[in-house]
Short mmCIF file of C-alpha atoms in Angstrom, two decimals:
data_model
loop_
_atom_site.label_atom_id
_atom_site.label_comp_id
_atom_site.label_asym_id
_atom_site.label_seq_id
_atom_site.Cartn_x
_atom_site.Cartn_y
_atom_site.Cartn_z
CA MET A 1 -13.14 37.43 -29.29
CA GLN A 2 -16.17 38.09 -27.42
CA LYS A 3 -17.59 40.90 -29.90
CA ALA A 4 -17.29 38.49 -32.80
CA TRP A 5 -19.52 36.01 -30.46
CA GLN A 6 -21.97 38.59 -29.97
CA ALA A 7 -22.44 39.57 -33.22
CA THR A 8 -22.73 35.80 -34.44
CA LYS A 9 -25.52 35.03 -31.58
CA ALA A 10 -27.21 38.38 -32.86
CA PHE A 11 -27.12 37.60 -36.24
CA CYS A 12 -28.13 33.75 -35.47
CA LYS A 13 -31.08 35.55 -33.27
CA ARG A 14 -32.35 37.74 -36.12
CA ALA A 15 -31.58 35.40 -39.60
CA ASP A 16 -33.80 32.56 -40.84
CA MET A 17 -31.95 29.55 -39.47
CA LEU A 18 -34.74 27.42 -39.80
CA LEU A 19 -34.36 28.26 -43.42
CA LEU A 20 -30.52 27.82 -43.51
CA GLY A 21 -30.78 24.62 -41.70
CA LEU A 22 -33.36 23.31 -44.40
CA CYS A 23 -31.16 24.50 -47.51
CA VAL A 24 -27.87 22.83 -45.74
CA LEU A 25 -29.35 19.52 -44.61
CA CYS A 26 -30.82 19.18 -48.55
CA SER A 27 -27.21 19.83 -49.61
CA LEU A 28 -25.60 17.29 -47.09
CA PHE A 29 -28.22 14.95 -48.20
CA GLY A 30 -27.38 15.61 -51.86
CA ILE A 31 -23.35 15.76 -51.69
CA VAL A 32 -23.75 12.14 -50.21
CA ILE A 33 -26.37 10.64 -53.22
CA ILE A 34 -23.65 12.62 -55.78
CA ARG A 35 -20.61 10.54 -54.05
CA SER A 36 -22.72 7.16 -54.72
CA ALA A 37 -24.05 8.41 -58.08
CA THR A 38 -20.32 8.83 -59.54
CA LEU A 39 -18.40 5.87 -57.72
CA SER A 40 -17.69 4.58 -61.18
CA TYR A 41 -16.16 7.42 -62.37
CA ASP A 42 -12.48 7.93 -62.17
CA ASP A 43 -12.49 11.81 -60.56
CA SER A 44 -15.41 10.60 -58.22
CA SER A 45 -13.88 12.57 -55.42
CA ARG A 46 -14.33 16.00 -57.61
CA PHE A 47 -17.52 16.23 -57.86
CA VAL A 48 -17.85 16.13 -53.88
CA PHE A 49 -14.97 18.13 -53.25
CA VAL A 50 -16.58 20.77 -55.49
CA GLN A 51 -20.00 20.71 -54.00
CA ILE A 52 -18.56 20.99 -50.87
CA LEU A 53 -16.59 24.00 -51.83
CA SER A 54 -19.80 25.54 -53.07
CA LEU A 55 -21.81 24.71 -50.14
CA PHE A 56 -19.40 26.73 -48.17
CA LEU A 57 -19.32 29.49 -50.71
CA GLY A 58 -23.23 29.51 -50.74
CA ILE A 59 -23.06 29.89 -46.89
CA ALA A 60 -21.30 32.74 -47.20
CA LEU A 61 -23.58 33.87 -49.56
CA PHE A 62 -26.45 33.58 -47.45
CA VAL A 63 -24.79 35.58 -44.74
CA ILE A 64 -23.78 38.14 -46.99
CA PHE A 65 -27.26 38.63 -48.57
CA THR A 66 -29.03 38.14 -45.17
CA ILE A 67 -27.27 41.15 -44.02
CA LEU A 68 -27.49 43.51 -46.99
CA ASP A 69 -30.79 45.09 -47.97
CA ALA A 70 -31.84 43.61 -51.27
CA GLU A 71 -34.14 47.01 -51.91
CA ASN A 72 -31.00 48.77 -51.52
CA ILE A 73 -29.30 46.53 -54.38
CA ALA A 74 -32.52 46.46 -56.20
CA ASP A 75 -32.14 50.54 -56.31
CA LYS A 76 -28.59 50.15 -58.78
CA TRP A 77 -31.45 48.16 -61.23
CA GLN A 78 -29.73 49.64 -64.07
CA TYR A 79 -26.58 48.34 -63.48
CA LEU A 80 -27.97 44.78 -62.53
CA MET A 81 -30.01 45.20 -65.85
CA VAL A 82 -26.82 45.83 -68.06
CA PHE A 83 -24.91 43.04 -65.84
CA ASN A 84 -27.77 40.06 -66.89
CA VAL A 85 -27.43 41.25 -70.50
CA ILE A 86 -23.55 41.08 -70.76
CA PHE A 87 -23.76 37.94 -68.68
CA LEU A 88 -25.68 36.24 -71.06
CA LEU A 89 -24.25 37.75 -74.25
CA MET A 90 -20.73 36.61 -72.82
CA LEU A 91 -22.29 33.19 -74.11
CA ILE A 92 -21.87 33.84 -77.79
CA PRO A 93 -18.45 33.98 -77.86
CA PHE A 94 -17.43 31.86 -75.17
CA GLY A 95 -20.18 29.66 -74.56
CA VAL A 96 -19.72 26.16 -74.33
CA ASP A 97 -22.48 23.22 -74.37
CA ALA A 98 -20.73 21.30 -71.20
CA GLY A 99 -22.33 18.17 -72.38
CA THR A 100 -25.81 19.28 -71.67
CA GLY A 101 -26.69 19.83 -75.47
CA ASN A 102 -27.15 23.82 -74.83
CA LYS A 103 -24.24 26.47 -74.83
CA SER A 104 -25.23 27.48 -71.50
CA TRP A 105 -21.88 27.34 -69.52
CA LEU A 106 -19.04 29.91 -69.66
CA ARG A 107 -15.59 27.86 -68.25
CA PHE A 108 -12.47 29.89 -67.49
CA PHE A 109 -9.04 28.34 -66.01
CA GLY A 110 -11.55 24.94 -65.58
CA ILE A 111 -13.92 26.55 -63.73
CA GLY A 112 -17.39 26.93 -65.19
CA ILE A 113 -20.15 28.85 -64.68
CA GLN A 114 -23.84 28.94 -65.67
CA PRO A 115 -24.93 32.31 -66.26
CA SER A 116 -28.68 31.79 -65.92
CA GLU A 117 -28.64 30.63 -62.79
CA VAL A 118 -27.26 34.20 -61.95
CA VAL A 119 -29.35 35.96 -63.82
CA LYS A 120 -32.49 34.37 -62.61
CA VAL A 121 -31.65 35.72 -59.16
CA ILE A 122 -31.22 38.91 -60.54
CA PHE A 123 -34.09 38.90 -62.61
CA ILE A 124 -36.31 38.27 -59.04
CA ILE A 125 -34.78 41.54 -57.68
CA ILE A 126 -34.90 43.96 -60.32
CA LEU A 127 -38.84 42.48 -60.60
CA ALA A 128 -39.32 42.68 -57.59
CA LYS A 129 -38.48 46.62 -57.29
CA GLN A 130 -40.37 47.29 -60.68
CA LEU A 131 -43.85 45.89 -59.78
CA SER A 132 -43.37 47.71 -56.62
CA TYR A 133 -42.65 50.88 -57.77
CA LEU A 134 -45.23 50.53 -60.15
CA GLN A 135 -47.93 49.35 -57.63
CA LYS A 136 -46.70 52.52 -55.15
CA TYR A 137 -46.17 55.41 -57.94
CA LYS A 138 -47.70 54.30 -60.93
CA ASP A 139 -50.85 51.99 -61.89
CA LEU A 140 -49.67 48.56 -62.36
CA ASN A 141 -52.36 47.85 -64.77
CA ALA A 142 -51.85 50.85 -67.04
CA PRO A 143 -50.71 49.81 -70.51
CA SER A 144 -47.36 51.90 -69.91
CA SER A 145 -46.57 49.91 -66.64
CA VAL A 146 -47.60 46.11 -68.29
CA GLY A 147 -45.41 47.19 -71.01
CA GLN A 148 -42.30 48.21 -69.29
CA VAL A 149 -42.82 44.86 -67.32
CA LEU A 150 -43.23 42.79 -70.25
CA GLY A 151 -40.48 44.16 -71.87
CA HIS A 152 -38.08 42.93 -69.23
CA PHE A 153 -39.66 39.72 -69.07
CA ILE A 154 -39.16 39.25 -73.05
CA LEU A 155 -35.75 40.64 -73.18
CA ILE A 156 -34.09 38.39 -70.37
CA PHE A 157 -36.26 35.32 -71.64
CA GLY A 158 -35.33 35.79 -75.43
CA LEU A 159 -31.28 36.01 -74.27
CA ILE A 160 -31.46 33.09 -72.92
CA VAL A 161 -33.42 31.19 -75.70
CA GLY A 162 -31.57 32.89 -78.58
CA ILE A 163 -28.07 32.52 -77.51
CA SER A 164 -28.29 29.23 -75.09
CA SER A 165 -31.26 27.55 -76.13
CA ASP A 166 -31.45 26.55 -72.83
CA LEU A 167 -35.13 26.23 -72.33
CA GLY A 168 -35.39 24.45 -69.05
CA SER A 169 -33.92 27.85 -67.61
CA ALA A 170 -36.03 29.92 -69.91
CA LEU A 171 -39.20 28.82 -68.76
CA ILE A 172 -37.83 29.24 -64.93
CA ILE A 173 -37.50 32.96 -65.70
CA LEU A 174 -41.49 32.46 -67.27
CA PHE A 175 -42.52 30.74 -64.34
CA ILE A 176 -41.11 33.27 -61.93
CA PHE A 177 -42.87 36.34 -64.00
CA ILE A 178 -46.58 34.59 -63.88
CA VAL A 179 -45.89 34.45 -59.63
CA MET A 180 -44.62 37.43 -59.03
CA ILE A 181 -46.98 39.57 -61.26
CA PHE A 182 -50.08 37.70 -59.99
CA MET A 183 -48.57 38.34 -56.68
CA ALA A 184 -48.36 42.26 -57.70
CA GLY A 185 -51.90 42.57 -58.38
CA ILE A 186 -52.10 41.99 -61.99
CA ARG A 187 -55.44 42.51 -63.55
CA TRP A 188 -57.44 39.28 -64.75
CA TYR A 189 -57.81 41.05 -68.26
CA TRP A 190 -54.03 40.95 -68.79
CA ILE A 191 -53.27 37.67 -67.88
CA GLY A 192 -56.26 36.63 -70.46
CA ALA A 193 -54.50 39.25 -72.81
CA GLY A 194 -50.99 37.31 -71.91
CA VAL A 195 -52.75 33.72 -72.55
CA ALA A 196 -54.02 34.74 -76.08
CA SER A 197 -50.90 36.18 -77.03
CA PHE A 198 -48.85 32.89 -75.85
CA ALA A 199 -51.60 31.00 -77.57
CA ALA A 200 -51.31 33.26 -81.24
CA VAL A 201 -47.49 33.09 -80.97
CA MET A 202 -46.88 29.64 -79.95
CA PRO A 203 -47.28 28.03 -83.54
CA PHE A 204 -44.77 30.18 -85.09
CA ALA A 205 -42.36 29.70 -82.20
CA TRP A 206 -42.83 25.96 -82.63
CA LYS A 207 -42.02 26.19 -86.01
CA TYR A 208 -39.01 28.46 -85.92
CA ALA A 209 -37.88 28.98 -82.71
CA LEU A 210 -37.36 25.33 -81.20
CA HIS A 211 -34.72 22.91 -82.96
CA ASP A 212 -36.28 19.38 -84.05
CA TYR A 213 -34.51 17.49 -80.47
CA GLN A 214 -36.08 20.22 -78.23
CA LYS A 215 -39.58 19.32 -79.94
CA GLN A 216 -39.04 15.84 -79.69
CA ARG A 217 -38.04 16.14 -76.04
CA ILE A 218 -41.33 17.98 -75.64
CA LEU A 219 -43.60 15.53 -76.85
CA ALA A 220 -41.88 12.60 -75.71
CA PRO A 221 -43.82 11.90 -72.76
CA TYR A 222 -46.94 12.19 -74.21
CA ASN A 223 -46.62 10.65 -77.31
CA PRO A 224 -45.07 7.20 -77.53
CA ASN A 225 -44.63 6.93 -81.34
CA ILE A 226 -41.76 9.49 -81.00
CA ASP A 227 -39.52 6.96 -79.66
CA PRO A 228 -41.25 3.66 -79.89
CA THR A 229 -38.04 1.52 -78.79
CA GLY A 230 -37.19 3.57 -76.22
CA ASP A 231 -33.76 3.87 -77.20
CA ASN A 232 -33.15 7.32 -78.47
CA ILE A 233 -34.90 10.45 -77.35
CA ALA A 234 -37.21 8.85 -74.43
CA TRP A 235 -34.29 6.90 -72.82
CA GLN A 236 -33.02 8.94 -69.92
CA ALA A 237 -36.57 8.88 -68.51
CA ASN A 238 -37.06 5.46 -69.18
CA GLN A 239 -34.09 4.45 -67.17
CA SER A 240 -35.17 6.69 -64.43
CA LYS A 241 -38.52 4.93 -64.13
CA MET A 242 -36.87 1.76 -64.38
CA ALA A 243 -34.28 2.90 -61.19
CA LEU A 244 -37.06 4.42 -58.83
CA ALA A 245 -39.61 1.33 -59.71
CA SER A 246 -36.27 -0.91 -58.35
CA GLY A 247 -35.68 0.55 -55.49
CA LYS A 248 -39.05 -0.11 -54.02
CA LEU A 249 -39.70 1.33 -50.38
CA THR A 250 -36.60 1.33 -48.68
CA GLY A 251 -33.88 0.95 -51.65
CA MET A 252 -30.85 -1.41 -52.87
CA GLY A 253 -28.58 0.67 -50.97
CA LEU A 254 -25.86 3.34 -51.50
CA GLY A 255 -23.30 2.26 -54.12
CA HIS A 256 -25.57 -0.99 -55.01
CA GLY A 257 -28.31 0.71 -57.23
CA THR A 258 -28.45 -1.32 -60.66
CA GLN A 259 -29.16 1.55 -63.15
CA THR A 260 -27.18 4.16 -60.84
CA GLN A 261 -23.81 1.93 -60.80
CA SER A 262 -23.91 1.48 -64.76
CA SER A 263 -23.78 3.74 -67.55
CA ALA A 264 -27.75 3.02 -67.85
CA LEU A 265 -28.72 5.97 -66.44
CA THR A 266 -26.98 8.99 -67.62
CA GLY A 267 -26.89 12.88 -66.06
CA LYS A 268 -27.16 10.48 -62.88
CA HIS A 269 -25.39 13.26 -60.36
CA THR A 270 -27.20 16.44 -62.43
CA ASP A 271 -30.43 15.93 -63.77
CA PHE A 272 -31.52 12.53 -62.63
CA ILE A 273 -30.38 12.68 -59.31
CA PHE A 274 -33.95 11.89 -58.17
CA ALA A 275 -34.18 8.70 -59.66
CA VAL A 276 -30.86 7.58 -57.78
CA ILE A 277 -32.16 8.53 -54.53
CA GLY A 278 -35.48 6.72 -55.34
CA GLU A 279 -33.42 3.38 -56.64
CA GLU A 280 -30.68 3.32 -53.78
CA LEU A 281 -32.80 4.66 -50.88
CA GLY A 282 -36.17 4.03 -51.91
CA LEU A 283 -39.74 5.90 -51.74
CA ILE A 284 -39.44 6.51 -48.01
CA ALA A 285 -36.39 8.87 -49.07
CA CYS A 286 -38.14 10.35 -52.14
CA VAL A 287 -40.77 11.94 -49.64
CA ILE A 288 -38.07 12.73 -47.10
CA VAL A 289 -36.69 15.10 -50.13
CA LEU A 290 -39.58 16.34 -51.32
CA ALA A 291 -41.07 17.28 -47.91
CA LEU A 292 -37.60 19.11 -47.44
CA LEU A 293 -38.09 21.10 -50.37
CA THR A 294 -41.58 21.61 -49.46
CA ALA A 295 -40.79 22.95 -46.10
CA ILE A 296 -38.13 25.34 -47.80
CA ILE A 297 -40.82 26.64 -50.68
CA ILE A 298 -42.96 26.99 -47.55
CA ARG A 299 -41.11 28.87 -45.50
CA CYS A 300 -40.18 31.59 -48.65
CA VAL A 301 -43.62 31.78 -48.37
CA ILE A 302 -44.16 32.75 -45.09
CA VAL A 303 -41.42 34.89 -44.72
CA GLY A 304 -42.89 36.94 -47.51
CA LEU A 305 -46.86 37.28 -46.27
CA ARG A 306 -45.10 38.34 -43.16
CA SER A 307 -43.21 41.33 -44.60
CA SER A 308 -43.90 44.38 -44.29
CA ARG A 309 -42.89 45.93 -47.39
CA PRO A 310 -44.23 45.05 -51.17
CA PHE A 311 -40.88 44.62 -52.57
CA ASP A 312 -40.12 42.07 -50.16
CA THR A 313 -43.08 39.99 -50.35
CA LEU A 314 -42.60 39.77 -54.01
CA LEU A 315 -38.74 38.58 -53.62
CA CYS A 316 -39.81 35.83 -51.28
CA PHE A 317 -42.56 34.57 -53.85
CA GLY A 318 -39.78 34.97 -56.35
CA VAL A 319 -38.01 32.86 -55.08
CA ALA A 320 -40.33 30.50 -53.75
CA ALA A 321 -41.63 29.85 -57.41
CA ALA A 322 -38.14 29.77 -58.79
CA ILE A 323 -37.87 26.82 -56.23
CA ALA A 324 -41.18 24.98 -56.90
CA PHE A 325 -40.94 25.08 -60.81
CA GLN A 326 -37.61 23.39 -60.57
CA THR A 327 -38.78 20.73 -58.10
CA PHE A 328 -41.84 19.95 -60.19
CA ILE A 329 -40.27 19.74 -63.24
CA ASN A 330 -36.92 17.95 -62.48
CA VAL A 331 -39.45 15.15 -60.09
CA GLY A 332 -41.32 15.36 -63.32
CA MET A 333 -38.83 14.53 -65.69
CA CYS A 334 -37.61 11.68 -63.55
CA ILE A 335 -41.18 9.70 -63.25
CA GLY A 336 -42.01 10.30 -67.05
CA ILE A 337 -44.38 13.32 -66.73
CA THR A 338 -42.78 15.90 -68.30
CA PRO A 339 -39.96 16.84 -70.86
CA VAL A 340 -36.18 15.93 -70.11
CA ILE A 341 -35.07 19.83 -70.79
CA GLY A 342 -32.26 19.66 -68.08
CA ILE A 343 -33.48 21.33 -64.84
CA THR A 344 -31.53 20.07 -61.85
CA LEU A 345 -32.86 19.33 -58.28
CA PRO A 346 -32.21 22.28 -56.21
CA PHE A 347 -30.02 21.60 -53.48
CA PHE A 348 -29.38 17.82 -54.28
CA SER A 349 -27.91 18.04 -57.99
CA TYR A 350 -24.30 18.93 -58.46
CA GLY A 351 -23.58 21.91 -59.92
CA GLY A 352 -21.84 24.78 -58.32
CA SER A 353 -23.46 27.85 -59.95
CA SER A 354 -26.90 26.46 -59.09
CA MET A 355 -25.64 25.76 -55.54
CA PHE A 356 -24.32 29.00 -54.45
CA THR A 357 -27.23 31.31 -56.40
CA LEU A 358 -29.75 29.26 -54.54
CA PHE A 359 -27.69 29.95 -51.23
CA GLY A 360 -27.77 33.68 -52.43
CA ALA A 361 -31.74 33.54 -53.05
CA ILE A 362 -31.98 32.14 -49.77
CA GLY A 363 -30.29 34.92 -48.15
CA LEU A 364 -32.08 37.34 -49.56
CA VAL A 365 -35.45 35.54 -48.21
CA SER A 366 -33.53 35.63 -44.78
CA GLY A 367 -32.60 39.14 -45.01
CA VAL A 368 -36.26 40.27 -45.47
CA ARG A 369 -36.45 38.50 -41.55
CA TYR A 370 -33.37 39.82 -40.20
CA ARG A 371 -34.47 43.35 -40.84
CA PRO A 372 -36.06 45.23 -38.29
CA LYS A 373 -40.17 46.29 -38.77
CA PRO A 374 -42.09 48.73 -37.65
CA SER A 375 -43.65 47.68 -34.40
CA ARG A 376 -47.07 47.30 -36.04
CA PHE A 377 -45.90 44.73 -38.21
CA THR A 378 -43.83 42.85 -35.74
CA ILE A 379 -45.03 39.31 -35.69
CA LYS A 380 -43.02 36.44 -33.66
CA TYR A 381 -42.35 33.65 -35.85
#
């Protein structure tokens, strides 16, 4: 018993408990909001139970990935890559849309999992390994190196879009990729070439790769003629804005939101949970939510900047990029400035896959702090 207590104390001293505390606080806050948002559902308690169970699983994954050295995991990148590809390909025969409109879920024995959530974290690990290896042993900016990195991105991005039509998850992969290659030191001429290539390919992708409903979702926030009555594509965003506006400074109280407690606001415990927070707890709560998520992102960046290995730095920035992009797009969806593309609010929205993969990713960041560093890199923080 004494050894277990000593081991726990040693873990808490070396792990990033501040980061864990922030994430747990966000998750508990989210569970309270999920409970309020689902009061009108017959199976309201199920949502809370699943989220609490996912939180405990997430904390366990945080501990595991804190202790494990992520670079040792990344050494098996071939197996990780095969896993990512097979996991996404499983959506072809077994994928279901789970009411999202995208064939992006696997469901077995009543348990659902979104492969893109797991793939996202593994993508960060592999890409960090790939970039740090090319930095150390090759020329990162050589055409062959850029081709390898780009090929990895195109494979995962293409599978997500092609198989599940999950534009939201694909865009998260894109943003992670951009941030990580920039931090790795990719030259500006490659970035310029990438922008030019994107501009050249975009008209063809718009015409042949995107479905009509996806095009309408993308254009709806910027073109009121897409849905002039607000009863179709713009319905969710309009109801969300009404909910946020009605909450004012302090909100209408938990369980008393007009939009939340009716069927007007759809996806209220998932994609539009930020609107529920605004309506029932007000602007002050919304600011607190954004402050908490910003603190998590900044903490990931700080740990990355203070790390002694390029791999660790890239890993931390990849995790920070994923959380930052998800937060920006989700809040943008709720206030009507970004398209409604099915991206949840990290740690707050309902979803077991999102919860435990986020905690696993945070565990990777904590592991950077957990591992001892050479004396010249030792900085107290």
